[in-house]
């Protein structure tokens, strides 16, 4: 039980620094997703700071094509986010299952992703990790862009590095992001271009390693 309000149930996903659980609001019985920092990073001030920054961003962004956040908190020193639970699969899983998508369906998905990216940019937010693994498709066909874990407000220094590591997904990131330089909304547009290629061909334009 978190904060005397949320019951944590099964794991639904794992990322580089966090685990997402299926949970429940004890008062309303609403099913939610609960994102918690991995235990091994709780003593790492850099990762805790990144997670808390995501929580700050989550408070100010809300859009029909984003995974919206309901609550943020900390329980016994562990920070957590309470988000809407999206019943469905990732866009990556869907593409792997279907192969090349019908043109109308690919266009519809692309438009919904665009709406979310535009909303983020209008609110001075650069996502910095647009990729099919971070996009959810609900059972009703609604696209939800998630995982703002490395997003930054453009009013602050928007660097791509986290310590000695470049943050982001190598197959989708722009050249300046790969070099660890400052990024702006154009880096998201580059990543979206890679996503478009994947949507219409069923594969990535670049399939090399991470060097």
Tab-separated table of N, CA and C in Angstrom, residues 113 117 121 126-132 134-135 150 167-178 183-199 204-206:
chain	number	residue	atom	x	y	z
A	113	UNK	N	0.055	10.857	-32.535
A	113	UNK	CA	1.378	11.100	-31.945
A	113	UNK	C	1.775	12.550	-32.150
A	117	UNK	N	2.924	15.426	-29.433
A	117	UNK	CA	4.211	16.116	-29.528
A	117	UNK	C	4.004	17.624	-29.626
A	121	UNK	N	5.474	20.461	-27.138
A	121	UNK	CA	6.304	21.575	-27.596
A	121	UNK	C	5.653	22.927	-27.305
A	126	UNK	N	10.427	19.156	-24.293
A	126	UNK	CA	11.043	18.278	-25.287
A	126	UNK	C	11.056	16.871	-24.702
A	127	UNK	N	10.446	15.921	-25.397
A	127	UNK	CA	10.320	14.561	-24.875
A	127	UNK	C	11.670	13.851	-24.832
A	128	UNK	N	12.415	13.891	-25.937
A	128	UNK	CA	13.762	13.335	-26.074
A	128	UNK	C	13.835	11.810	-26.149
A	129	UNK	N	12.690	11.128	-26.188
A	129	UNK	CA	12.747	9.670	-26.328
A	129	UNK	C	11.496	9.149	-27.040
A	130	UNK	N	11.157	9.817	-28.155
A	130	UNK	CA	10.031	9.365	-28.970
A	130	UNK	C	10.429	8.079	-29.682
A	131	UNK	N	9.712	7.009	-29.414
A	131	UNK	CA	9.973	5.717	-30.062
A	131	UNK	C	8.727	4.857	-29.904
A	132	UNK	N	8.627	3.813	-30.698
A	132	UNK	CA	7.414	3.000	-30.692
A	132	UNK	C	7.220	2.262	-29.373
A	134	UNK	N	7.583	3.551	-26.506
A	134	UNK	CA	7.021	4.504	-25.553
A	134	UNK	C	5.641	4.997	-25.958
A	135	UNK	N	5.039	4.336	-26.933
A	135	UNK	CA	3.704	4.726	-27.394
A	135	UNK	C	2.760	3.542	-27.175
A	150	UNK	N	13.031	11.190	-19.432
A	150	UNK	CA	14.201	12.003	-19.748
A	150	UNK	C	13.799	13.303	-20.436
A	167	UNK	N	21.508	9.831	-22.947
A	167	UNK	CA	20.163	9.340	-22.662
A	167	UNK	C	19.326	9.346	-23.930
A	168	UNK	N	18.521	8.307	-24.103
A	168	UNK	CA	17.686	8.198	-25.284
A	168	UNK	C	17.883	6.837	-25.917
A	169	UNK	N	17.203	6.599	-27.020
A	169	UNK	CA	17.268	5.312	-27.708
A	169	UNK	C	17.990	5.495	-29.034
A	170	UNK	N	19.084	4.797	-29.185
A	170	UNK	CA	20.033	5.082	-30.257
A	170	UNK	C	19.394	5.019	-31.646
A	171	UNK	N	18.456	4.116	-31.888
A	171	UNK	CA	17.892	3.970	-33.227
A	171	UNK	C	16.963	5.121	-33.605
A	172	UNK	N	16.561	5.918	-32.637
A	172	UNK	CA	15.601	6.986	-32.903
A	172	UNK	C	16.187	8.381	-32.677
A	173	UNK	N	17.333	8.484	-32.047
A	173	UNK	CA	17.809	9.801	-31.625
A	173	UNK	C	18.491	10.571	-32.749
A	174	UNK	N	18.386	11.890	-32.665
A	174	UNK	CA	18.996	12.783	-33.651
A	174	UNK	C	20.515	12.806	-33.470
A	175	UNK	N	21.259	13.245	-34.487
A	175	UNK	CA	22.729	13.286	-34.369
A	175	UNK	C	23.211	14.125	-33.194
A	176	UNK	N	22.583	15.299	-32.994
A	176	UNK	CA	23.034	16.153	-31.883
A	176	UNK	C	22.761	15.498	-30.532
A	177	UNK	N	21.665	14.739	-30.459
A	177	UNK	CA	21.355	14.039	-29.219
A	177	UNK	C	22.372	12.930	-28.969
A	178	UNK	N	22.747	12.216	-30.020
A	178	UNK	CA	23.741	11.142	-29.906
A	178	UNK	C	25.097	11.685	-29.475
A	183	UNK	N	19.663	19.914	-27.018
A	183	UNK	CA	18.612	19.565	-27.972
A	183	UNK	C	17.409	20.480	-27.768
A	184	UNK	N	16.598	20.586	-28.820
A	184	UNK	CA	15.337	21.315	-28.705
A	184	UNK	C	14.254	20.492	-29.408
A	185	UNK	N	13.143	21.143	-29.750
A	185	UNK	CA	12.009	20.417	-30.318
A	185	UNK	C	12.353	19.695	-31.622
A	186	UNK	N	13.393	20.159	-32.321
A	186	UNK	CA	13.749	19.540	-33.595
A	186	UNK	C	14.256	18.107	-33.417
A	187	UNK	N	14.817	17.796	-32.263
A	187	UNK	CA	15.258	16.422	-32.001
A	187	UNK	C	14.066	15.472	-31.915
A	188	UNK	N	12.965	15.944	-31.317
A	188	UNK	CA	11.738	15.138	-31.289
A	188	UNK	C	11.207	14.914	-32.699
A	189	UNK	N	11.314	15.938	-33.545
A	189	UNK	CA	10.832	15.821	-34.923
A	189	UNK	C	11.662	14.793	-35.689
A	190	UNK	N	12.971	14.773	-35.452
A	190	UNK	CA	13.824	13.758	-36.075
A	190	UNK	C	13.364	12.359	-35.644
A	191	UNK	N	13.164	12.183	-34.337
A	191	UNK	CA	12.728	10.878	-33.816
A	191	UNK	C	11.374	10.482	-34.383
A	192	UNK	N	10.497	11.485	-34.540
A	192	UNK	CA	9.195	11.208	-35.129
A	192	UNK	C	9.343	10.759	-36.584
A	193	UNK	N	10.311	11.326	-37.304
A	193	UNK	CA	10.569	10.890	-38.673
A	193	UNK	C	10.971	9.423	-38.734
A	194	UNK	N	11.808	8.991	-37.781
A	194	UNK	CA	12.188	7.582	-37.698
A	194	UNK	C	10.953	6.723	-37.412
A	195	UNK	N	10.108	7.226	-36.505
A	195	UNK	CA	8.874	6.509	-36.174
A	195	UNK	C	7.958	6.387	-37.390
A	196	UNK	N	7.855	7.451	-38.178
A	196	UNK	CA	7.042	7.405	-39.400
A	196	UNK	C	7.541	6.317	-40.344
A	197	UNK	N	8.858	6.262	-40.519
A	197	UNK	CA	9.446	5.234	-41.381
A	197	UNK	C	9.046	3.845	-40.894
A	198	UNK	N	9.135	3.662	-39.569
A	198	UNK	CA	8.784	2.363	-38.981
A	198	UNK	C	7.303	2.046	-39.180
A	199	UNK	N	6.450	3.065	-39.034
A	199	UNK	CA	5.012	2.870	-39.203
A	199	UNK	C	4.665	2.384	-40.605
A	204	UNK	N	12.925	-0.368	-38.924
A	204	UNK	CA	13.658	0.868	-38.647
A	204	UNK	C	14.562	1.240	-39.817
A	205	UNK	N	14.793	2.533	-40.037
A	205	UNK	CA	15.683	2.925	-41.135
A	205	UNK	C	17.143	2.601	-40.855
A	206	UNK	N	17.512	2.554	-39.570
A	206	UNK	CA	18.895	2.251	-39.186
A	206	UNK	C	18.858	1.049	-38.258
